[in-house]
Each structure stands twice: as C-alpha cells, then as structure tokens.
Amino acid sequence: MSFTSKFLKGEIGPDDYVGKTFDLIKKKDSEIRAFITLRKEEEVLQEVKERIKQGGKLAGVLLAVKDNISTAGIRTTCASRMLEDYVPPYNATVINKVLKEGAVIIGKTNMDEFAMGSTTETSYFGPTRNPWNLERTPGGSSGGSAASIAAGYVNLALGSDTGGSIRAPASFNGVYGLKPSYGTVSRFGLVAYANSLEQIGPIAGNAEHLSTLFSIIAGEDPKDATTINYSAEETAPIPLKGLRVGVISNIMESSDKEIVSSIKNAINKMSDEGAIIEETELKNVELALPSYYVIAMSEASSNLARFDGVRYGFSRYSEGNWKETFSKNRGEGFGLEVKRRILLGSFILSAGYYDQYYIRALKARNLIKRNMDSLFSKYDILVSPTMPVLPPKIGEVIDDPIKMYAIDLNTVLANLTAIPAISLPVGFASGLPVGMQIMGRYLSDTFLLGISRFMEQLTGLHDLVA
Ligand code: GLN
C-alpha cells in the first residue's frame, strides 16, 4: 500500500508519512530522477501539519506536479534551459484548487522539454528512468509525474496531455491517468504548448484517487475563457452490465502482440461482467497523426515566440541587433526537438503553405471528429491499447522523431476530438505494465472514472509500486 493510502487511513502520522517518503526518494531518485525540483523535507513536513489542521479532501496529502504548471515561489522550468531559473509569481488555477483542499506540493517533476516528446528524454535535465525497468523510459511527456507514483513516492500527481502525455506515462508505469474533456479543467498557469489540444489532468495510483483529484481541479475558471460551466463529483464504481463497448480493431492490429493479448484478456473480463463487446473500425485513422503534428507544431511555434531572452526566458546575450540577440538566446535556450517543432510550425503557417498544410489538417481533424461521433452513436465507450508498444529503451526512439511520433497514434485521437480518455493498468507483458485506453463521449469524464473504479476491482491492479 502506498504511504499516501496509509496516511489517509490513519495508519501513519505526518512525521512518518513525510519521513518515509523522503527516505525512499533519497534512496531511489538519484537513479530514477522523477523530480527536477524537490522541496526541503522540513518545509514539506511543516506544511503537511498545517494543512491537516486546515482540512479538506486532500488534507496533508503529498502531490507531485509536472514542471510546466506554474507554482508561486517554486521554480517552474518546463524542463528547458530557457526557463532554468524561472520562479513564477503566481499559481496556476489548478494549484490554487488543490491547495485549498489541503494538498502539499512535494516537488516539480521531470518532463519532455515544453511537453514535446513521448519518453521524457527531451528534458534539458536528462531522462527519467522507468521504475519497473531502469533501462526503459517512463513514457512522456509527464514521465516524472507517473514515475513518482510507480516508484512509491506519492500516489497523486498532476500532468498535462496535449497528445497523450498523461496516458502514455500512465500506461508505461502501471498507473491511472485521465485526459479530461476539453474545457473542463482550467489551463490558466499551464505553460502553453498547443492550446487547442491540451488539458491538465490527474494521474494516480488508483482510480479512486484519480476521481478525487479530478473532482478538485475541474470547473469553470474566469481566467480561462475556454473553460465551460462544469462540475465533477467524485464517482462510485459503475458496473459494466449492458455497457456497449467498441473495440477499435484497426488500432489493435497495429499494436504489439503481447499488448493485444493483455488487452483481450481485460476485454474478456468485461464481457464476463455483462458488457456487450463488439469489434469496430475507426475510419481515416491514418490521418490522425499527421493532422495532430501539423496542428501541434503550428500552435507551438506561435506559443514559443515569446521566449526570446527579452520578454521571457534565457537571456545571456544582449549585444547586436534584435535578430542576433534573439537567435543567440533562442539557439542556446531551446533543445533540438523544440527547435525542430518551431521551425516546422513556422513553415506550416507561412504564406503559401498555410492552406496546403494547416487548413488541411483542420479538415482532417473535423473528419476524424465526425467518424468518432458516429462510433459513439453505437457504443458507450471505445477501448484500445493506450500505447502500441512497451516502454521504449532509453535512446531507442529519441534519435528518430518519426518513430517517436508514431507511438502516439492511439492517444492523439482524444485530443483532436476534445473527448475524455483514461489509461488504466490491465496487465503485464515481459515484466512491464500494459495500459488500456478507454475513450468516451464529450463530458463523460466521471462516467469513465466510474468504469475505471469498477475495472480496478476486477483486475486487482491498483496502487502498484515497482
Ligand atoms: N508526444 C506528443 C507530442 O510530442 C504528445 C505530447 C503531449 O501530450 N504533451 O506532441
């Protein structure tokens, strides 16, 4: 059982809770490297004690936070040299919400630089290692958040998901992660990568904590005009009887065999519980990755223009004209993958190419949305593997961007279409966790959480620590 679960059950007090957690981090994190910034133990302990008095749904609970979510007074680097020394003067809305419920931020977690990547290897601070197998990546981009749960440090964390960055690491670490419906969670204070695709979301060791954390962070925010009037209650397990489940066969086919057999196993268990299982096909699925990457890179190139060493970010050079200054600061402040995306994004949006790439990508996005809608007229949920492969070895995909982009096929669908998607552990293959993705209709987030709570009882796979 995680320290957090023991603490919540009253089996250990605050001194033990914080002490054991920091001991474990000291023991394991020089290798795993889930954190970019870890707060001081004394400071955290004092805060835990204060928050217990204050009360709330997470009174005194330790929370790990991805390093692209602004935390007042705590360095927020986006795993980039560009923001190596940046300390935000304000909190993201989600941070204010979790603090109000008594949570204590233990530290900021490693990620791909500006959330661009699928393995946490593009970080300026070096890769995080997968606690289940130190030669493997933890997935990304919220790799540090998911690894901090699998390593047993914490049981709740925040991540962000633009094209799979919560679900990929959730899958690779044997934990639960939700990419919420677009507009349900405020993005105020999230350092933007691709605004039209991303959401902040919860990651947890079990579906109950996932549901609690989502209920806290969800809701309309006057500071983010894309949020909607929405409130999420904590969800009880929802039995599967009569549930219409579509299994996306053309996605299953393109996944590794051992993953497929693990997923089929879980599907059989669902069927035993009375779910109605049917194989189905998602049309035009081959358009998903190209349209995702065209849109994501376009938005990224625009969002990252502000980091020039004058307005924001790494600022070593000020001589010469503005062009020379900007390009020197940007040249040294950004890593390779980020530069690749800024260049491609600027190219895509330039006169003459805009129609050919950007507009066509938006059309493809619409088409996929229509195809998804038609599946949801027949099925309550759609299932597939979260990731088509087991966690890549460190160094395996990082030098081959096309290979890295390709493993996002199953996850980008939910971001392109604004719907909620959960990854939950359903088994192991070659000693590594396998995650199943469940997608649902727009705003069915709490329904998916209820199903996940039922599934965690069915599989017995929760609070797994490597
Ligand atoms: N791997 C995808 C990308 O690099 C998704 C990243 C994310 O969700 N932030 O764009």
Coordinates of C-alpha atoms and ligand atoms in Angstrom, one line a residue:
M1 CA 0.0 0.0 0.0
S2 CA 1.3 3.5 -0.8
F3 CA 2.4 5.8 2.0
T4 CA -0.4 8.1 1.0
S5 CA -3.1 5.4 1.3
K6 CA -1.7 4.5 4.8
F7 CA -1.7 8.2 5.8
L8 CA -5.2 8.6 4.6
K9 CA -6.3 5.5 6.5
G10 CA -4.7 6.9 9.6
E11 CA -2.2 4.1 9.8
I12 CA 0.8 6.5 9.8
G13 CA 1.0 10.1 11.1
P14 CA 2.5 13.1 9.3
D15 CA 6.1 12.6 10.6
D16 CA 6.3 9.0 9.3
Y17 CA 4.5 9.9 6.1
V18 CA 6.9 12.6 5.2
G19 CA 9.9 10.9 6.6
K20 CA 9.4 7.6 4.8
T21 CA 8.6 9.4 1.6
F22 CA 11.8 11.4 1.6
D23 CA 13.9 8.4 2.7
L24 CA 12.6 6.5 -0.4
I25 CA 13.3 9.4 -2.7
K26 CA 16.8 9.7 -1.3
K27 CA 17.3 6.0 -1.9
K28 CA 15.8 5.7 -5.4
D29 CA 15.7 9.1 -7.1
S30 CA 19.3 9.5 -7.9
E31 CA 18.7 6.8 -10.5
I32 CA 15.0 7.3 -11.4
R33 CA 15.2 11.1 -11.5
A34 CA 11.5 11.8 -11.4
F35 CA 12.0 15.3 -9.9
I36 CA 13.5 18.4 -11.3
T37 CA 12.9 20.3 -8.1
L38 CA 12.3 18.6 -4.8
R39 CA 11.2 20.8 -1.8
K40 CA 13.0 20.6 1.5
E41 CA 11.8 17.9 3.8
E42 CA 11.4 20.2 6.9
E43 CA 9.4 22.7 4.8
V44 CA 7.1 19.9 3.5
L45 CA 6.6 18.4 6.9
Q46 CA 5.6 21.7 8.4
E47 CA 3.2 22.4 5.6
V48 CA 1.7 18.9 5.9
K49 CA 1.0 19.6 9.6
E50 CA -0.6 22.9 8.8
R51 CA -2.8 21.5 6.1
I52 CA -4.1 18.7 8.3
K53 CA -5.4 21.4 10.6
Q54 CA -6.8 23.3 7.7
G55 CA -8.7 20.2 6.5
G56 CA -10.1 19.4 3.0
K57 CA -10.4 16.4 0.7
L58 CA -6.6 16.1 0.5
A59 CA -5.6 17.4 3.9
G60 CA -1.9 16.9 4.2
V61 CA -1.6 14.7 1.1
L62 CA 1.7 14.9 -0.9
L63 CA 1.2 15.8 -4.6
A64 CA 3.8 15.8 -7.4
V65 CA 3.3 18.4 -10.1
K66 CA 4.6 18.5 -13.6
D67 CA 7.1 21.2 -14.2
N68 CA 5.0 23.1 -16.8
I69 CA 2.3 24.0 -14.3
S70 CA 3.0 27.4 -12.6
T71 CA 3.7 27.2 -8.8
A72 CA 4.2 30.5 -7.0
G73 CA 7.6 30.6 -5.4
I74 CA 8.6 27.2 -6.7
R75 CA 10.8 27.0 -9.8
T76 CA 8.9 26.0 -13.0
T77 CA 11.3 25.1 -15.8
C78 CA 9.3 23.2 -18.4
A79 CA 12.4 21.0 -18.4
S80 CA 14.1 23.7 -20.6
R81 CA 17.2 25.7 -20.3
M82 CA 15.1 28.5 -21.5
L83 CA 13.3 28.6 -18.1
E84 CA 16.0 27.1 -15.9
D85 CA 15.8 29.8 -13.3
Y86 CA 12.2 30.9 -13.7
V87 CA 10.2 31.2 -10.4
P88 CA 6.5 32.1 -11.2
P89 CA 5.0 34.9 -9.1
Y90 CA 1.5 33.2 -9.3
N91 CA -0.2 29.8 -9.1
A92 CA -2.0 28.0 -11.9
T93 CA -5.7 27.8 -11.1
V94 CA -5.4 24.0 -10.6
I95 CA -2.7 24.7 -8.0
N96 CA -4.9 27.1 -6.0
K97 CA -7.6 24.5 -6.1
V98 CA -5.5 21.6 -4.8
L99 CA -4.0 23.8 -2.1
K100 CA -7.5 24.8 -1.0
E101 CA -8.3 21.1 -0.4
G102 CA -5.2 20.8 1.7
A103 CA -2.7 19.2 -0.7
V104 CA 1.1 19.8 -0.2
I105 CA 3.3 20.0 -3.3
I106 CA 6.3 17.9 -2.7
G107 CA 8.2 18.9 -5.9
K108 CA 8.1 19.5 -9.6
T109 CA 8.5 16.6 -11.9
N110 CA 10.6 15.9 -15.0
M111 CA 9.1 16.0 -18.4
D112 CA 9.9 16.4 -22.1
E113 CA 11.0 19.9 -22.8
F114 CA 7.9 22.1 -23.1
A115 CA 5.9 18.8 -23.1
M116 CA 7.2 17.9 -26.6
G117 CA 8.0 14.2 -26.6
S118 CA 6.7 10.8 -25.6
T119 CA 9.5 9.5 -23.4
T120 CA 10.8 12.3 -21.1
E121 CA 14.1 12.1 -22.9
T122 CA 14.0 15.6 -24.5
S123 CA 14.3 17.2 -21.0
Y124 CA 17.2 19.6 -20.6
F125 CA 17.8 17.9 -17.2
G126 CA 18.3 14.4 -18.7
P127 CA 15.8 11.5 -18.9
T128 CA 13.7 9.9 -16.1
R129 CA 14.0 6.2 -15.8
N130 CA 11.1 3.8 -15.7
P131 CA 10.9 2.4 -12.1
W132 CA 9.8 -1.0 -13.5
N133 CA 12.9 -1.3 -15.5
L134 CA 15.6 1.3 -15.3
E135 CA 16.8 0.7 -18.9
R136 CA 13.4 1.8 -20.2
T137 CA 11.8 5.2 -20.5
P138 CA 8.7 6.1 -18.3
G139 CA 6.9 7.5 -21.4
G140 CA 6.2 11.2 -21.7
S141 CA 5.8 13.9 -21.6
S142 CA 4.5 13.7 -18.0
G143 CA 7.1 10.9 -17.2
G144 CA 8.3 12.3 -13.9
S145 CA 4.8 12.6 -12.5
A146 CA 3.8 8.9 -13.4
A147 CA 7.2 7.6 -12.3
S148 CA 6.9 9.3 -8.9
I149 CA 3.8 7.2 -8.3
A150 CA 5.3 3.9 -9.7
A151 CA 8.4 4.5 -7.6
G152 CA 6.1 4.7 -4.5
Y153 CA 6.9 8.3 -3.6
V154 CA 3.4 9.7 -4.0
N155 CA 0.0 8.4 -5.1
L156 CA -1.3 11.5 -6.8
A157 CA 0.2 13.8 -9.4
L158 CA -0.7 16.4 -11.9
G159 CA 0.3 16.2 -15.6
S160 CA -0.7 17.7 -18.9
D161 CA -1.9 16.0 -22.0
T162 CA -1.6 17.5 -25.5
G163 CA -1.4 14.3 -27.5
G164 CA -1.1 11.6 -24.8
S165 CA 1.3 13.0 -22.3
I166 CA -0.7 11.8 -19.3
R167 CA -1.9 8.5 -20.7
A168 CA 1.5 7.3 -22.3
P169 CA 3.3 7.5 -18.9
A170 CA 0.3 6.2 -17.0
S171 CA 0.4 3.2 -19.3
F172 CA 4.1 2.6 -19.1
N173 CA 4.2 3.0 -15.3
G174 CA 1.1 0.9 -14.3
V175 CA -0.9 3.8 -13.0
Y176 CA -4.1 5.6 -13.8
G177 CA -4.3 8.8 -15.9
L178 CA -7.2 10.9 -17.3
K179 CA -7.1 13.3 -20.2
P180 CA -10.2 15.3 -19.4
S181 CA -12.7 16.6 -21.9
Y182 CA -11.5 19.9 -23.4
G183 CA -12.8 22.9 -21.3
T184 CA -13.4 21.0 -18.1
V185 CA -10.1 22.0 -16.4
S186 CA -8.5 25.4 -16.4
R187 CA -5.3 25.9 -18.4
F188 CA -4.5 29.2 -16.6
G189 CA -0.9 28.9 -15.5
L190 CA -0.1 26.0 -17.7
V191 CA 2.8 26.9 -19.9
A192 CA 1.2 26.5 -23.3
Y193 CA 2.4 24.1 -26.0
A194 CA -0.7 23.6 -28.2
N195 CA -3.8 25.4 -26.7
S196 CA -6.5 23.8 -28.8
L197 CA -5.4 20.2 -27.8
E198 CA -4.2 20.2 -24.3
Q199 CA -5.6 19.8 -20.8
I200 CA -4.2 19.5 -17.3
G201 CA -5.3 16.2 -15.8
P202 CA -4.8 13.8 -12.8
I203 CA -2.5 10.8 -12.5
A204 CA -2.9 8.4 -9.6
G205 CA -2.1 5.0 -8.3
N206 CA -5.7 4.0 -8.2
A207 CA -9.0 5.1 -9.8
E208 CA -10.5 6.4 -6.6
H209 CA -7.7 8.9 -6.1
L210 CA -7.9 9.8 -9.8
S211 CA -11.6 10.6 -9.4
T212 CA -10.9 12.7 -6.2
L213 CA -8.2 14.7 -7.9
F214 CA -10.3 15.3 -11.0
S215 CA -13.3 16.5 -8.9
I216 CA -11.0 19.1 -7.3
I217 CA -9.3 20.5 -10.4
A218 CA -12.4 20.5 -12.7
G219 CA -14.6 23.6 -13.2
E220 CA -15.1 26.9 -14.9
D221 CA -12.4 29.5 -14.5
P222 CA -12.9 33.2 -15.3
K223 CA -9.2 33.3 -16.1
D224 CA -9.5 30.7 -18.9
A225 CA -12.2 31.6 -21.4
T226 CA -12.1 28.1 -22.9
T227 CA -13.4 26.5 -19.7
I228 CA -17.1 25.6 -19.5
N229 CA -19.6 25.6 -16.7
Y230 CA -18.9 22.1 -15.3
S231 CA -18.5 20.4 -12.0
A232 CA -17.4 16.9 -11.4
E233 CA -18.5 14.8 -8.4
E234 CA -16.4 12.0 -7.0
T235 CA -17.5 8.8 -8.7
A236 CA -18.5 5.4 -7.3
P237 CA -17.7 2.3 -9.3
I238 CA -20.1 1.7 -12.2
P239 CA -20.9 -1.9 -13.0
L240 CA -20.4 -3.0 -16.6
K241 CA -23.7 -4.8 -17.3
G242 CA -25.2 -3.7 -20.5
L243 CA -22.4 -1.4 -21.4
R244 CA -21.8 -1.2 -25.1
V245 CA -18.1 -1.5 -25.8
G246 CA -16.5 -0.9 -29.2
V247 CA -13.1 -2.4 -29.6
I248 CA -11.2 -0.4 -32.3
S249 CA -9.9 -3.3 -34.3
N250 CA -7.7 -1.3 -36.7
I251 CA -5.8 0.1 -33.8
M252 CA -5.5 -3.3 -32.1
E253 CA -3.9 -4.6 -35.3
S254 CA -1.1 -2.1 -35.3
S255 CA -0.1 -2.9 -31.7
D256 CA 2.5 -5.4 -30.4
K257 CA 1.1 -8.9 -29.9
E258 CA 1.8 -9.2 -26.2
I259 CA 0.0 -5.9 -25.6
V260 CA -3.0 -7.1 -27.6
S261 CA -3.3 -10.3 -25.7
S262 CA -3.2 -8.4 -22.4
I263 CA -6.0 -6.1 -23.7
K264 CA -8.1 -9.0 -24.9
N265 CA -7.8 -10.6 -21.5
A266 CA -9.2 -7.5 -19.9
I267 CA -12.0 -7.3 -22.5
N268 CA -12.9 -10.9 -21.7
K269 CA -13.3 -10.0 -18.1
M270 CA -15.5 -7.1 -19.1
S271 CA -17.6 -9.4 -21.1
D272 CA -17.9 -11.8 -18.1
E273 CA -19.4 -8.8 -16.2
G274 CA -22.1 -8.4 -18.8
A275 CA -20.6 -5.7 -21.1
I276 CA -21.6 -6.1 -24.7
I277 CA -18.4 -6.3 -26.7
E278 CA -18.2 -5.6 -30.5
E279 CA -15.3 -5.1 -32.8
T280 CA -15.4 -1.9 -34.9
E281 CA -13.3 0.2 -37.1
L282 CA -12.3 3.9 -36.9
K283 CA -12.2 5.3 -40.4
N284 CA -9.4 7.6 -41.6
V285 CA -7.3 6.7 -38.6
E286 CA -4.2 7.2 -40.8
L287 CA -5.0 11.0 -40.8
A288 CA -4.8 11.3 -37.1
L289 CA -1.0 11.6 -36.6
P290 CA -0.2 13.9 -39.5
S291 CA -3.0 16.3 -38.6
Y292 CA -2.1 16.2 -34.9
Y293 CA 1.5 17.0 -35.5
V294 CA 0.7 19.8 -38.1
I295 CA -1.6 21.5 -35.6
A296 CA 0.5 20.9 -32.5
M297 CA 3.7 22.3 -34.2
S298 CA 1.8 25.3 -35.6
E299 CA 0.5 26.2 -32.2
A300 CA 3.8 25.5 -30.6
S301 CA 5.7 27.9 -33.0
S302 CA 3.4 30.7 -32.1
N303 CA 3.3 30.0 -28.3
L304 CA 7.1 29.8 -28.0
A305 CA 7.8 33.0 -29.9
R306 CA 7.6 34.9 -26.5
F307 CA 10.8 33.2 -25.2
D308 CA 13.4 35.5 -26.7
G309 CA 15.5 36.5 -23.7
V310 CA 13.9 40.0 -23.7
R311 CA 10.3 39.3 -22.8
Y312 CA 10.9 35.9 -21.3
G313 CA 13.5 33.2 -20.7
F314 CA 17.2 32.5 -21.0
S315 CA 18.9 35.8 -21.5
R316 CA 22.7 35.6 -21.9
Y317 CA 23.1 37.8 -24.9
S318 CA 22.1 41.4 -25.5
E319 CA 24.6 42.7 -28.0
G320 CA 24.0 43.3 -31.7
N321 CA 20.6 43.9 -33.3
W322 CA 17.4 42.2 -32.1
K323 CA 17.7 39.4 -34.6
E324 CA 21.2 38.4 -33.5
T325 CA 20.2 38.7 -29.8
F326 CA 17.0 36.7 -30.2
S327 CA 18.6 33.9 -32.3
K328 CA 21.5 33.5 -29.9
N329 CA 19.3 33.3 -26.8
R330 CA 16.8 31.0 -28.6
G331 CA 19.6 29.0 -30.1
E332 CA 21.1 28.1 -26.7
G333 CA 17.9 28.2 -24.6
F334 CA 15.9 25.6 -26.6
G335 CA 16.8 21.9 -27.2
L336 CA 16.7 20.1 -30.5
E337 CA 13.2 18.7 -30.5
V338 CA 11.7 22.1 -29.6
K339 CA 13.6 23.8 -32.3
R340 CA 12.5 21.2 -34.8
R341 CA 8.9 22.0 -34.0
I342 CA 9.3 25.8 -34.0
L343 CA 10.9 25.5 -37.5
L344 CA 8.3 23.1 -38.9
G345 CA 5.4 25.0 -37.3
S346 CA 6.6 28.4 -38.7
F347 CA 7.0 26.8 -42.1
I348 CA 3.5 25.3 -42.0
L349 CA 1.9 28.6 -41.1
S350 CA 3.9 30.6 -43.7
A351 CA 2.2 32.2 -46.7
G352 CA 1.7 29.7 -49.5
Y353 CA 1.9 26.7 -47.2
Y354 CA -0.8 27.6 -44.7
D355 CA -3.7 26.2 -47.0
Q356 CA -1.7 23.2 -48.0
Y357 CA -0.9 22.0 -44.5
Y358 CA -2.6 23.8 -41.7
I359 CA -6.1 24.1 -43.3
R360 CA -5.9 20.5 -44.5
A361 CA -5.0 19.4 -41.0
L362 CA -8.0 21.2 -39.6
K363 CA -10.2 19.5 -42.2
A364 CA -8.8 16.1 -41.3
R365 CA -9.4 16.9 -37.6
N366 CA -13.1 17.5 -38.4
L367 CA -13.4 14.3 -40.4
I368 CA -12.0 12.3 -37.5
K369 CA -14.4 14.0 -35.2
R370 CA -17.3 13.0 -37.3
N371 CA -16.1 9.4 -37.5
M372 CA -15.7 9.3 -33.7
D373 CA -19.2 10.8 -33.3
S374 CA -20.7 8.0 -35.4
L375 CA -19.0 5.4 -33.3
F376 CA -20.3 7.0 -30.2
S377 CA -23.9 6.7 -31.5
K378 CA -23.4 2.9 -31.3
Y379 CA -21.1 2.5 -28.3
D380 CA -20.9 3.9 -24.8
I381 CA -17.1 3.6 -24.7
L382 CA -14.3 2.7 -27.1
V383 CA -11.3 0.7 -26.0
S384 CA -7.9 0.0 -27.3
P385 CA -4.3 -0.3 -26.1
T386 CA -3.1 3.1 -24.7
M387 CA 0.3 2.6 -26.3
P388 CA 1.0 0.3 -29.3
V389 CA 4.4 -0.7 -27.8
L390 CA 6.0 -1.5 -24.5
P391 CA 8.1 1.3 -22.9
P392 CA 11.0 2.0 -25.3
K393 CA 14.5 1.6 -24.0
I394 CA 16.3 4.8 -23.2
G395 CA 17.9 6.0 -26.5
E396 CA 15.7 3.8 -28.7
V397 CA 13.4 6.3 -30.3
I398 CA 14.8 9.7 -29.3
D399 CA 17.1 10.0 -32.4
D400 CA 14.3 9.0 -34.8
P401 CA 11.5 11.6 -34.4
I402 CA 9.2 9.8 -36.9
K403 CA 9.4 6.6 -34.8
M404 CA 8.8 8.7 -31.6
Y405 CA 5.7 10.4 -33.1
A406 CA 4.3 7.1 -34.4
I407 CA 3.7 5.7 -30.9
D408 CA 1.2 8.5 -30.2
L409 CA -1.4 7.1 -32.7
N410 CA -3.9 5.9 -30.1
T411 CA -3.7 8.8 -27.8
V412 CA -3.9 11.8 -30.1
L413 CA -7.5 10.8 -31.2
A414 CA -9.0 12.2 -27.9
N415 CA -7.1 15.5 -28.1
L416 CA -8.1 16.1 -31.7
T417 CA -11.8 15.5 -30.8
A418 CA -11.9 17.1 -27.3
I419 CA -13.2 13.9 -25.7
P420 CA -12.1 12.3 -22.4
A421 CA -9.8 9.3 -22.3
I422 CA -8.4 7.3 -19.4
S423 CA -5.5 4.9 -19.3
L424 CA -5.7 2.1 -16.7
P425 CA -3.4 -0.8 -16.0
V426 CA -4.7 -4.2 -17.2
G427 CA -1.7 -6.5 -17.0
F428 CA 2.0 -7.0 -17.6
A429 CA 4.0 -8.1 -20.6
S430 CA 7.7 -9.1 -20.3
G431 CA 7.5 -7.7 -16.8
L432 CA 6.3 -4.2 -18.0
P433 CA 2.9 -2.7 -17.3
V434 CA 0.3 -2.6 -20.1
G435 CA -2.4 0.1 -20.2
M436 CA -5.8 0.0 -21.7
Q437 CA -7.3 3.2 -23.1
I438 CA -11.0 4.0 -22.6
M439 CA -12.4 6.9 -24.6
G440 CA -15.9 8.2 -24.0
R441 CA -18.3 10.9 -25.3
Y442 CA -17.6 14.5 -24.7
L443 CA -18.1 15.3 -21.0
S444 CA -18.4 11.6 -20.0
D445 CA -15.4 12.0 -17.7
T446 CA -17.0 11.0 -14.5
F447 CA -18.6 8.0 -16.2
L448 CA -15.2 6.8 -17.4
L449 CA -13.9 7.3 -13.9
G450 CA -16.7 5.2 -12.5
I451 CA -16.0 2.4 -15.0
S452 CA -12.3 2.6 -14.1
R453 CA -13.2 2.2 -10.4
F454 CA -15.1 -0.9 -11.3
M455 CA -12.2 -2.2 -13.5
E456 CA -9.6 -1.7 -10.8
Q457 CA -11.7 -4.1 -8.6
L458 CA -12.0 -6.5 -11.4
T459 CA -8.3 -6.6 -12.3
G460 CA -7.0 -6.1 -8.8
L461 CA -4.3 -3.8 -10.4
H462 CA -4.1 -0.6 -8.3
D463 CA -1.5 1.0 -6.0
L464 CA 1.2 -0.9 -7.9
V465 CA 4.7 0.0 -6.8
A466 CA 7.7 -1.2 -8.8
Ligands
GLN1 N1 4.0 13.0 -27.8 C1 3.1 14.1 -28.2 C2 3.9 15.3 -28.6 O1 5.1 15.3 -28.5 C3 2.3 14.5 -27.0 C4 2.9 15.3 -26.0 C5 1.9 15.9 -25.0 O2 0.8 15.3 -24.9 N2 2.3 17.0 -24.4 O3 3.4 16.2 -29.1

